[in-house]
Coordinates of C-alpha atoms (C1' of nucleotides) in Angstrom, one line a residue:
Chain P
X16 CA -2.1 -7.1 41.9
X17 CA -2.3 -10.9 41.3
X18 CA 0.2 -13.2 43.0
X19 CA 0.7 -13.9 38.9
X20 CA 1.3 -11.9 36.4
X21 CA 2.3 -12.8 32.6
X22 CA 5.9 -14.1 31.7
X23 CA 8.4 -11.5 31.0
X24 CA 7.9 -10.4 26.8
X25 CA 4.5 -12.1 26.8
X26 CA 1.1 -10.0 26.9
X27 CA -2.6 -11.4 26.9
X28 CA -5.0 -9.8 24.3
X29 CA -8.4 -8.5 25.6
X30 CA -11.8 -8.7 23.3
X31 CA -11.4 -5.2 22.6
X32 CA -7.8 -5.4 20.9
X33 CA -8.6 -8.8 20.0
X34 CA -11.4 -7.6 17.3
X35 CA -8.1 -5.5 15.6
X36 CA -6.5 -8.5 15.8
X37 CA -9.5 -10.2 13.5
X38 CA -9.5 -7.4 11.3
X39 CA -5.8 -7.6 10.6
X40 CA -5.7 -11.1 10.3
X41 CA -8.6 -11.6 8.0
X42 CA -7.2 -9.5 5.8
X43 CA -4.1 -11.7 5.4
X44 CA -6.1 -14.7 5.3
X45 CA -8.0 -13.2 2.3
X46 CA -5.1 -11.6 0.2
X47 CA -3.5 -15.1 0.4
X48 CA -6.5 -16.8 -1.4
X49 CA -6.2 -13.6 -4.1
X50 CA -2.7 -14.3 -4.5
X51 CA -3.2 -18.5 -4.1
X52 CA -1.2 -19.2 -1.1
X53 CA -2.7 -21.6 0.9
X54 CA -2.3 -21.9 4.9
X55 CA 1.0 -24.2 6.8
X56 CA 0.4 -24.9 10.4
X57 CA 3.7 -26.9 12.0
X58 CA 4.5 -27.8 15.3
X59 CA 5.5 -25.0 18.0
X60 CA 8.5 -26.6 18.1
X61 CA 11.2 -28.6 16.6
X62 CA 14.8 -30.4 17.1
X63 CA 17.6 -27.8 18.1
X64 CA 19.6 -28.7 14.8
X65 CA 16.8 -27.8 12.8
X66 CA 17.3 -24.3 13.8
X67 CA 21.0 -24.5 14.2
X68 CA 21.4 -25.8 10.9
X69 CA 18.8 -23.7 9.1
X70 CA 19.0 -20.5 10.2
X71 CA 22.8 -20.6 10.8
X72 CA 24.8 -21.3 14.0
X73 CA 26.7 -17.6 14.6
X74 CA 23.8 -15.5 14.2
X75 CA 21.9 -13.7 17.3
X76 CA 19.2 -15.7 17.3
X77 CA 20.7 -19.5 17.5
X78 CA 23.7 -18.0 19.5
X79 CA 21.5 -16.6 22.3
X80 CA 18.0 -16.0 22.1
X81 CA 16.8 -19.3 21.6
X82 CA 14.0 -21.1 24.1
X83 CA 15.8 -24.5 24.1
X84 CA 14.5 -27.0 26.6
X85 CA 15.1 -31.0 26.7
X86 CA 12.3 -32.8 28.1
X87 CA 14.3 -35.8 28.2
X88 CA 17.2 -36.3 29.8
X89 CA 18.7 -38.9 27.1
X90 CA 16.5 -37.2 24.9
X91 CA 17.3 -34.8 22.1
X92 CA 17.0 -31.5 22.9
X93 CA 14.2 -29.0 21.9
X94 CA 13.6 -25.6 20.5
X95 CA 10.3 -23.1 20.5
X96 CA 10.6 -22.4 17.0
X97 CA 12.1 -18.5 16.7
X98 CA 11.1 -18.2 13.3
X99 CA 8.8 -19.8 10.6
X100 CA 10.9 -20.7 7.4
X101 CA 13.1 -23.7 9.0
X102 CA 10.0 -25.5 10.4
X103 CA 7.9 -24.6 7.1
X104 CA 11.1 -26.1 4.6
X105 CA 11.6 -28.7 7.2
X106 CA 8.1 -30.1 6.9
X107 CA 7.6 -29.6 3.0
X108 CA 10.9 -32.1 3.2
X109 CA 9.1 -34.9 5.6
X110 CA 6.4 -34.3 2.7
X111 CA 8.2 -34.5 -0.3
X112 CA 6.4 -31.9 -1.6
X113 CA 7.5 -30.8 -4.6
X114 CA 7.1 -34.2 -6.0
X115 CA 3.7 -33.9 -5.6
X116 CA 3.5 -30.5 -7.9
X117 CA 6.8 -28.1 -8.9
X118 CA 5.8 -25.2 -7.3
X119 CA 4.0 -24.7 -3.6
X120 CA 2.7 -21.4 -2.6
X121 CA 1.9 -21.6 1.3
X122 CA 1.3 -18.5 4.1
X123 CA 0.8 -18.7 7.7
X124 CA 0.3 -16.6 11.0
X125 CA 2.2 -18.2 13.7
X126 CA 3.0 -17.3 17.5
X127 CA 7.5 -17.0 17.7
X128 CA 9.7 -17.5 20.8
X129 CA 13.2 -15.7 21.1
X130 CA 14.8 -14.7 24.0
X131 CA 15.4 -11.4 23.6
X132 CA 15.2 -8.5 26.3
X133 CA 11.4 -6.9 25.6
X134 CA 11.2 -3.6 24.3
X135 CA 8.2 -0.8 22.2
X136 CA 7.6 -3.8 19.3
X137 CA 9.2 -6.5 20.2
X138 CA 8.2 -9.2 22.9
X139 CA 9.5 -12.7 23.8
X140 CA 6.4 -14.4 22.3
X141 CA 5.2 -12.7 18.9
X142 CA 3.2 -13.8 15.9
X143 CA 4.2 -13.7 12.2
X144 CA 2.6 -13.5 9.0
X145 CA 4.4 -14.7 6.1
X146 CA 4.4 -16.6 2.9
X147 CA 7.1 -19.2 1.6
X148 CA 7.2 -20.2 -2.2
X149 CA 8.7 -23.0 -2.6
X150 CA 10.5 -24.4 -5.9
X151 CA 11.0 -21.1 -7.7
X152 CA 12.4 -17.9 -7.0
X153 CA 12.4 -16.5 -10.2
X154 CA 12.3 -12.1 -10.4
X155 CA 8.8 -13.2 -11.1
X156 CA 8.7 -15.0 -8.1
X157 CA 10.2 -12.6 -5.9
X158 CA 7.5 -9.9 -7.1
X159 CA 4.9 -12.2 -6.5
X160 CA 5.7 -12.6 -2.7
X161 CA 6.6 -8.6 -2.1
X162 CA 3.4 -7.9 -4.2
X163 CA 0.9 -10.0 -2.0
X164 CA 2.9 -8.7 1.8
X165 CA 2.9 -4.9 0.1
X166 CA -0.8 -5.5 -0.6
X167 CA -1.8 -6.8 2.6
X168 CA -0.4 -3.5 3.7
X169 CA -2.3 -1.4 1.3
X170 CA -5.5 -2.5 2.0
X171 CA -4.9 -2.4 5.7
X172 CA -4.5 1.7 5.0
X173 CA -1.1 1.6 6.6
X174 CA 1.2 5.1 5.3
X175 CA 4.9 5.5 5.6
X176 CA 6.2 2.8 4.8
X177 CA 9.6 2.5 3.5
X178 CA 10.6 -0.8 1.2
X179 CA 14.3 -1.8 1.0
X180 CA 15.8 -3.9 -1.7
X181 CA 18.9 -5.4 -1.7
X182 CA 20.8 -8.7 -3.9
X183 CA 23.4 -10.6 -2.0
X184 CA 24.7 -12.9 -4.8
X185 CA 25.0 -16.5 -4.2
X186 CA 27.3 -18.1 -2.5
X187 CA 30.2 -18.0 -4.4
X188 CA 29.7 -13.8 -4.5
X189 CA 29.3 -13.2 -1.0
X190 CA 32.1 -15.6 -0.2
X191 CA 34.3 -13.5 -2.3
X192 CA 33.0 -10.4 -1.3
X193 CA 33.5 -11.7 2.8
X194 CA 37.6 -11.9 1.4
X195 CA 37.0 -8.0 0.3
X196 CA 35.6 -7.0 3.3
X197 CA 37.8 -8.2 5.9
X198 CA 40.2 -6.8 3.7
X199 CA 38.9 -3.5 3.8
X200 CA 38.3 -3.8 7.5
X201 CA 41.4 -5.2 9.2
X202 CA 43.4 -2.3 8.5
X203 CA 40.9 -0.1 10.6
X204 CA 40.7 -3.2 13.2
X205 CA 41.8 -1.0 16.3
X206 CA 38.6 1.6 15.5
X207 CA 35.5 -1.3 15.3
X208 CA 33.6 -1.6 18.5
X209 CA 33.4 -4.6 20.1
X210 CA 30.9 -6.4 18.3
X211 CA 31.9 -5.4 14.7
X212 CA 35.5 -6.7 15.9
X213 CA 34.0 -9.7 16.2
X214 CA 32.0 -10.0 13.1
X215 CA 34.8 -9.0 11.1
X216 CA 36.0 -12.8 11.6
X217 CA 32.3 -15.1 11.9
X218 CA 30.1 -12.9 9.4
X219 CA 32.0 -9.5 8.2
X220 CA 29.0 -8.4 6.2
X221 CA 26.8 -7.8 9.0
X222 CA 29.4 -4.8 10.0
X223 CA 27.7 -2.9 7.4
X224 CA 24.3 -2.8 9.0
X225 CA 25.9 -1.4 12.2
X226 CA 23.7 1.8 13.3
X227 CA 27.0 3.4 14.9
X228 CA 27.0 6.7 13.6
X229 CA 31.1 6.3 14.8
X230 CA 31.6 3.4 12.1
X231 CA 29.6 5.1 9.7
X232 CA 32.1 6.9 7.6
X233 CA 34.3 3.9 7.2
X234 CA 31.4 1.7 6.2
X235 CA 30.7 4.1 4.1
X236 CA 34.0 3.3 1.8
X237 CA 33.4 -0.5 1.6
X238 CA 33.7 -1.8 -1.2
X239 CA 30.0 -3.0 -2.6
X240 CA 28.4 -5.8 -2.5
X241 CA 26.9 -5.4 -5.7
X242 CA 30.1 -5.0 -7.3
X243 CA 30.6 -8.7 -7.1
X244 CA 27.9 -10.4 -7.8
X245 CA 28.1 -12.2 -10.8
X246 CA 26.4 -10.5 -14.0
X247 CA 23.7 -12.7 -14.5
X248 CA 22.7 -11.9 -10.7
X249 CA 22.6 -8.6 -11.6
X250 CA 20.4 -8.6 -14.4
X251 CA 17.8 -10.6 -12.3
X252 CA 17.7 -8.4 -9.8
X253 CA 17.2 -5.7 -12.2
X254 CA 13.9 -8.1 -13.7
X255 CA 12.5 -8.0 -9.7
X256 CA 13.0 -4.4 -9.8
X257 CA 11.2 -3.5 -13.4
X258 CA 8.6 -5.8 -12.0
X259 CA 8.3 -3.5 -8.6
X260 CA 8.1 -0.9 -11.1
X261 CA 5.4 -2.0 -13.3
X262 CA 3.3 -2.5 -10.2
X263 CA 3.9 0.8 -9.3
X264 CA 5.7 -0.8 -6.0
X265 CA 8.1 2.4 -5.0
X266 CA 11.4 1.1 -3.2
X267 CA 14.5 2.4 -2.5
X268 CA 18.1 -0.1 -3.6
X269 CA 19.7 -0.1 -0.3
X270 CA 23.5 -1.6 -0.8
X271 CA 24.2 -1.5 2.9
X272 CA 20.7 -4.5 3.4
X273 CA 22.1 -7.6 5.0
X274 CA 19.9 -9.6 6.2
X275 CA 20.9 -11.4 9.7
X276 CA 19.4 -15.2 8.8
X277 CA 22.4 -17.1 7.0
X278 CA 19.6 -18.8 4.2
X279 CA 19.2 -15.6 2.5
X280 CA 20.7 -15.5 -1.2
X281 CA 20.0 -13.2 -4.0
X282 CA 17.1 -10.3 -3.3
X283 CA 16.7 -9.7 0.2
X284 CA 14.4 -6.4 1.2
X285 CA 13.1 -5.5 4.3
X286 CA 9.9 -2.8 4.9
X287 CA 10.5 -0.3 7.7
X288 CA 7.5 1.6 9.1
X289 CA 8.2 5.4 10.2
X290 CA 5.4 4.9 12.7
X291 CA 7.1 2.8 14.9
X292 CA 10.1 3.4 17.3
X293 CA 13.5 1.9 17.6
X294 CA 12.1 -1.6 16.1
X295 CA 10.8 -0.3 13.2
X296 CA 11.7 -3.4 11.3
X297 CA 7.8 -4.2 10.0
X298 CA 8.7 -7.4 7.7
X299 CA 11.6 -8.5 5.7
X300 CA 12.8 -11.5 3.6
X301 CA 14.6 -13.0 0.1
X302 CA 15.1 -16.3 -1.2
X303 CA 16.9 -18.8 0.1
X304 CA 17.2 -21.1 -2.6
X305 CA 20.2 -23.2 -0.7
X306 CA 18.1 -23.8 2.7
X307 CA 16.6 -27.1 1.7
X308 CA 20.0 -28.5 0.7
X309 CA 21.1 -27.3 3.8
X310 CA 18.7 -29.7 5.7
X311 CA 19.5 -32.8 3.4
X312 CA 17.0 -31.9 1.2
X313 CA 17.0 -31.7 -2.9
X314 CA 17.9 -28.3 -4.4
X315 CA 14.9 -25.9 -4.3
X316 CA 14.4 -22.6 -5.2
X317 CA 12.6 -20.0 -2.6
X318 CA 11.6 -17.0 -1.4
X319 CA 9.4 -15.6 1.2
X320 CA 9.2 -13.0 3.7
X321 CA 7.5 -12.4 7.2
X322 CA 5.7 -10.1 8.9
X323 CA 5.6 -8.8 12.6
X324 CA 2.0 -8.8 13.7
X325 CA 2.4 -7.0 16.9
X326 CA 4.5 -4.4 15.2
X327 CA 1.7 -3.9 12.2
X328 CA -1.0 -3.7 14.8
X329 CA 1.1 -0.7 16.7
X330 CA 2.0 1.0 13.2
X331 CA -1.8 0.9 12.9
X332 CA -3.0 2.2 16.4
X333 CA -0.7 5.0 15.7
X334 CA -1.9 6.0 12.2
X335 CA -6.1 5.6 13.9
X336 CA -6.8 2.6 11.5
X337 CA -8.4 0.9 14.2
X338 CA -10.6 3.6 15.1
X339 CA -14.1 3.1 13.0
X340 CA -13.5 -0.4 14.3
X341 CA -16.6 -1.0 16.5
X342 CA -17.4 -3.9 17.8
X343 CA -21.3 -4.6 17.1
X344 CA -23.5 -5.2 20.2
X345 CA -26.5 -8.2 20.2
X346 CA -29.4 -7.5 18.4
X347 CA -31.7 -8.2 20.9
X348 CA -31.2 -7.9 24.7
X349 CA -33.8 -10.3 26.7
X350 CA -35.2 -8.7 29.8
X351 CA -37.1 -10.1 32.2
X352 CA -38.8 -8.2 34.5
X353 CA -38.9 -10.9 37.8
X354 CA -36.4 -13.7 38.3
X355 CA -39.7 -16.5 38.0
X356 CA -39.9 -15.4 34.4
X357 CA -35.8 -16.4 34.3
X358 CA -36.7 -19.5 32.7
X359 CA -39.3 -18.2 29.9
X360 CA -36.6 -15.5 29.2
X361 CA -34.3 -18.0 28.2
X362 CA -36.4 -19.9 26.3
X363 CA -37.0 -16.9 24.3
X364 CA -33.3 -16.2 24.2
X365 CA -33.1 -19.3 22.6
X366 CA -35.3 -19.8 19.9
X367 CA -33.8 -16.4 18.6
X368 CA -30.7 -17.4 18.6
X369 CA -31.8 -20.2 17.0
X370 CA -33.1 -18.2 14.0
X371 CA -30.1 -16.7 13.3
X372 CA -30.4 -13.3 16.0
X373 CA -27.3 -12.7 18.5
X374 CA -29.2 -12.7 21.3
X375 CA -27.9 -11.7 25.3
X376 CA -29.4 -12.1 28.5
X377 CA -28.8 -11.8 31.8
X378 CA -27.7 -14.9 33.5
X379 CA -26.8 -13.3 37.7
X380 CA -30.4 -12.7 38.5
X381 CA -30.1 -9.1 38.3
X382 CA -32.6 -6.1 38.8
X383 CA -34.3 -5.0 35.4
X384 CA -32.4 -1.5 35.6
X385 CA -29.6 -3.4 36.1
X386 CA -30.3 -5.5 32.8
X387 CA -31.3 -2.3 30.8
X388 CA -27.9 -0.8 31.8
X389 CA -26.1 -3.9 30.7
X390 CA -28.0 -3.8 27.2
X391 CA -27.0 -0.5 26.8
X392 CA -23.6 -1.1 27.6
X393 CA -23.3 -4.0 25.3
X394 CA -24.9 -1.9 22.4
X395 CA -27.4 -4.3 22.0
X396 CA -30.2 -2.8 19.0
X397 CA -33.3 -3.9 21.0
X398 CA -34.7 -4.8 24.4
X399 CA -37.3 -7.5 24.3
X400 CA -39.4 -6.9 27.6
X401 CA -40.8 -10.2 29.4
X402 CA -43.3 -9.0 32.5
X403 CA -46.3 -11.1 33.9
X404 CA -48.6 -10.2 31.4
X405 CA -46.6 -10.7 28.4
X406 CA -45.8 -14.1 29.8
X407 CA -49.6 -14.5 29.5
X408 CA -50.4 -12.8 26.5
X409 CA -47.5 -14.0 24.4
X410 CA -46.9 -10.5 23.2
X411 CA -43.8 -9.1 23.8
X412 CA -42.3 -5.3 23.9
X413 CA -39.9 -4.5 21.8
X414 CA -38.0 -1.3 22.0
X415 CA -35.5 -0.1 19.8
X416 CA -33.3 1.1 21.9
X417 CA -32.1 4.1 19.7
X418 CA -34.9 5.6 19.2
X419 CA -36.7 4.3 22.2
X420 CA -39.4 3.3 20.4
X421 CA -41.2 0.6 22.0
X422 CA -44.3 -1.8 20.3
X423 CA -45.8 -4.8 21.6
X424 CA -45.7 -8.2 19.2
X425 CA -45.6 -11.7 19.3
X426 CA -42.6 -14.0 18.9
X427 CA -42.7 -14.1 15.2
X428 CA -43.4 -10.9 14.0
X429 CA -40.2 -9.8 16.1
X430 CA -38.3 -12.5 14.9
X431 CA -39.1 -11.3 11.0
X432 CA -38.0 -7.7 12.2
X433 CA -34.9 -9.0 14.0
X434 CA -34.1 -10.8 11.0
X435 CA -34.3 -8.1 8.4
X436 CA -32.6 -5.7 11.0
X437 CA -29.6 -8.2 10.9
X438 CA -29.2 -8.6 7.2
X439 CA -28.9 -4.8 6.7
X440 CA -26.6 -5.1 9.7
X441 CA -24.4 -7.3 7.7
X442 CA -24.8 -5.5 4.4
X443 CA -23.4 -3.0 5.6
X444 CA -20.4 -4.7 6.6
Chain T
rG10 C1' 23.7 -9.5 28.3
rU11 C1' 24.4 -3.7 29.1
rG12 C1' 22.3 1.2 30.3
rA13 C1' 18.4 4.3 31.9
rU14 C1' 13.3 4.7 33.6
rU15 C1' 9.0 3.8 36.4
rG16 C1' 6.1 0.8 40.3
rU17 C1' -0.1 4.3 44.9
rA18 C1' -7.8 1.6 43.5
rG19 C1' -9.9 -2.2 37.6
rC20 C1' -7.8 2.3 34.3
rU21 C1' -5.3 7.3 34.2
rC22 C1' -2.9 9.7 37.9
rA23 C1' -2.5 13.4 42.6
rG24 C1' -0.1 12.8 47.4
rU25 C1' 3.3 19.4 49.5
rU26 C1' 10.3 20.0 53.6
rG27 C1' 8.6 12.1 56.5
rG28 C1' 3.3 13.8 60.6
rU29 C1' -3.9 12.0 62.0
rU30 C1' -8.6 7.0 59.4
rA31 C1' -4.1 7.4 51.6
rG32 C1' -7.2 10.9 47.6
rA33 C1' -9.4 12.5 42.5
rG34 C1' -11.4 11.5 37.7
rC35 C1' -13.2 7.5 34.8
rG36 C1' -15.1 2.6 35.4
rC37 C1' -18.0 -0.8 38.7
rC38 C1' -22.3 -1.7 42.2
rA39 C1' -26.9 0.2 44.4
rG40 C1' -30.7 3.9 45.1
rG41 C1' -33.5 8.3 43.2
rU42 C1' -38.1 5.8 39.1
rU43 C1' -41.7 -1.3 43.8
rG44 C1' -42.2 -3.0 34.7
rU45 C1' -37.6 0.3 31.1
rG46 C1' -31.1 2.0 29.4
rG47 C1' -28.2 6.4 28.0
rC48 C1' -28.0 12.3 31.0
rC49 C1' -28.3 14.0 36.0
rC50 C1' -28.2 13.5 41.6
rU51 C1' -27.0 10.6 46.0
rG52 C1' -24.6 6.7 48.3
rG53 C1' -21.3 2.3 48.3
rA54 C1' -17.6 -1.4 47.3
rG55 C1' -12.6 -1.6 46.0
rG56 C1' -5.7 -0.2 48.1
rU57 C1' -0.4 -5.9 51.9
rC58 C1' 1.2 2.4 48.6
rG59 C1' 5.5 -4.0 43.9
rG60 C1' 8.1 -7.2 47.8
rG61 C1' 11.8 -7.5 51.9
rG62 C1' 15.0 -5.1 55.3
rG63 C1' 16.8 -0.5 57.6
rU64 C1' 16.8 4.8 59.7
rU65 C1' 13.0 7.3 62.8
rC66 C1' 8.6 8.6 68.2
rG67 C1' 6.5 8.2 63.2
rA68 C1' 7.9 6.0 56.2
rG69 C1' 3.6 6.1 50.2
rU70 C1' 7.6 9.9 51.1
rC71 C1' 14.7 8.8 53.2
rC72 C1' 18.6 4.5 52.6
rC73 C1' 19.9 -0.6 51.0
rC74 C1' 18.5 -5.1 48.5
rU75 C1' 15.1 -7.6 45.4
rC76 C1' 11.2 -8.3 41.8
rA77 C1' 8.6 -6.3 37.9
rU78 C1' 7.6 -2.4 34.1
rU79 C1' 9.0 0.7 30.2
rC80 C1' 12.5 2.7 26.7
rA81 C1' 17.2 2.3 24.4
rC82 C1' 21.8 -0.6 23.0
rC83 C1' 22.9 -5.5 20.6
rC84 C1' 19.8 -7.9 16.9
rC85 C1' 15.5 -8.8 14.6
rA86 C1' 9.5 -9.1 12.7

RNA sequence: GUGAUUGUAGCUCAGUUGGUUAGAGCGCCAGGUUGUGGCCCUGGAGGUCGGGGGUUCGAGUCCCCUCAUUCACCCCA
């Protein structure tokens, strides 16, 4: 083993899991230009009070898993962004966006940093695909952005998934509905563990998302959130739901659904995937209509959600999607049969590639069995066979290396058969 | 941050109550075929047994420490 290895929660990616991540992400990047969202790149990271501010100063992931760093001393200190929708709203702000047209649909697929003990499907770097639409966050909306990530799922083949919707009311709701709550609670104080004790002052909703089976009778009796959100919350909700419906988008109301980020308002849902373990938490996310106020910005309706990649992928491995993904060899393999005909071989090489053919050769001098083998192993279609004579002559053997079926031809006529080979290649997808 | 788990070849793993030069399969390299792959046969390379300390005549095996891995809690994607 290497002196080195990778950083706790970080992993490298090999060419052979690296074509499923290519498959999964092209398949984002082409549902996004069905659905019209266009692609946000922002900075890795960003000011500290970005985050603070945005995503909310008592939750887990700005209290204590958080990659902050101050390159400066006098300097203002620094955060590896832990999430996407803080650094997206934060730049559509610098931008002044939505003067530039009322309504911004934009997706990305970005690497995240938290600091968060590694475990099966979650890792201290990780990569997100999401979507934020910015300046409405109508039921319409909302469908639109559960539609496009449920779709992206769909045509990925992914099975058992399970969508959760919720509505947390605005403000005003949850803030009377926090009262209710720690009502509720308090008297049962003495029986909360230790981490719902503490929630019952900071964020008393998130008590209800407890897995303890030893809370779960009590949270059971808590009064709903539902119950007091305002009427006209209610009825939009309902519109994101008949619009689920009419898609034929099968979900199950979950009134327990909090979401941890502090932004979220209104619909929240979250889709869980029965192929994963303890972290089965596949994407999630709501509007959060008062986030760009929150950062000093105009009022602006939102809504997004985000994806874990890494989790996706595993749902995937488990459920074989990946496995009629083979990566396609060369088409041609160029073998020479001594190492003075090195030079010819790659000027063959060459002037294939050059006409469009994936082309491999051998570049450590080694024996032709040793060349043949590394065709083979590389799946190339053909081996193009350069010895003295056909040096001299010109005339090359070709041999298909399926059916071992070998012919002699010159450069041109194997080009034109290479050629038409490739374009069935990629006809065939 | 807490708990548990596992560290032996590139990969998956054997290694008996501590006892010779630490093994297998796969992979890799070479030869069998001095101009031709896959299958087969033969041979080869590759290991500070995670690291440090201790017990012992002797440690991959026992003890302590440490680092790392994995899974779970918390929370999230």
């Amino acid at each position: 083993m290497s002196q080195y290895q990778a950083v706790k929660g970080t992993r490298d990616i090999f060419p052979e899991e690296g074509a499923q991540w290519k498959h999964v992400e092209s398949a984002v990047h082409r549902m996004a230009s069905l659905y019209g969202f266009s692609e946000v790149r922002t900075p890795v990271f960003e000011y500290t009070e970005l985050f603070q501010r945005g995503i909310g100063a008592t939750t887990d992931i700005v209290g204590k898993e958080m990659f902050t760093f101050q390159p400066d001393p006098a300097g203002r200190s620094l955060t590896l962004r832990p999430e996407m929708t803080a650094g997206v709203m934060r730049a559509a702000l610098q931008r002044n966006l939505l003067s530039q047209a009322p309504v911004h649909k934009l997706y990305y697929i970005s690497e995240l940093f938290r600091k968060e003990r590694p475990q099966a499907g979650r890792q201290r770097q990780f990569t997100q695909f999401g979507a934020e639409l910015l300046g409405a966050s109508s039921p319409a909306a909302v469908a639109e952005v559960v539609t496009f990530m449920m779709q992206v799922f769909e045509t990925l083949g992914l099975s058992g998934l399970r969508l959760r919707i919720n509505t947390l009311g605005d403000l005003e709701d949850r803030a009377r509905y926090r009262e209710a709550l720690r009502e509720y609670f308090r008297p049962y104080e003495a029986e909360l563990d230790d981490s719902s004790r503490e929630r019952l002052e900071k964020n008393p909703l998130r008590i209800l998302d407890s897995k303890n089976p030893a809370l779960r009778e009590m949270i059971a009796g808590a009064p709903r959130l539902f119950d007091y959100v305002k009427a006209e919350g209610v009825e939009e909700f309902e519109r994101v739901l008949r619009f689920l419906d009419d898609r034929g988008i099968g979900y199950d109301v979950d009134h327990l659904l909090v979401r941890g980020l502090d932004y979220y308002c209104h619909t929240a849902f979250e889709v869980t995937s029965e192929a994963l373990g303890a972290q089965d938490a596949i994407g999630g996310g709501g509007r959060y209509d008062g986030l760009s106020k929150e950062l000093g910005g105009k009022e602006m309706p939102a809504v997004g959600f985000a994806v874990g990649m890494e989790r996706l992928l595993i749902a995937m491995e488990k459920q074989g999607l990946f496995a009629t993904l083979n990566p396609r060899g060369p088409m041609v393999y160029v073998v020479v049969q001594q190492s003075e005909l090195a030079d010819h071989g790659m000027e063959v090489a060459f002037r294939l590639r050059r006409s469009g053919i994936s082309t491999e050769i051998d570049l450590a001098g080694r024996s032709m069995k040793a060349q043949m083998r590394e065709a083979n192993r590389l799946r190339a279609a053909y081996a193009l066979f350069i010895g003295q004579s056909e040096f001299e002559t010109g005339r090359y053997g070709l041999k298909n290396l399926v059916t071992s079926e070998q012919t002699t031809l010159e450069i041109g006529a194997i080009i034109d058969i290479l050629r038409e080979t490739s374009v069935e290649e990629s006809q065939r997808g």
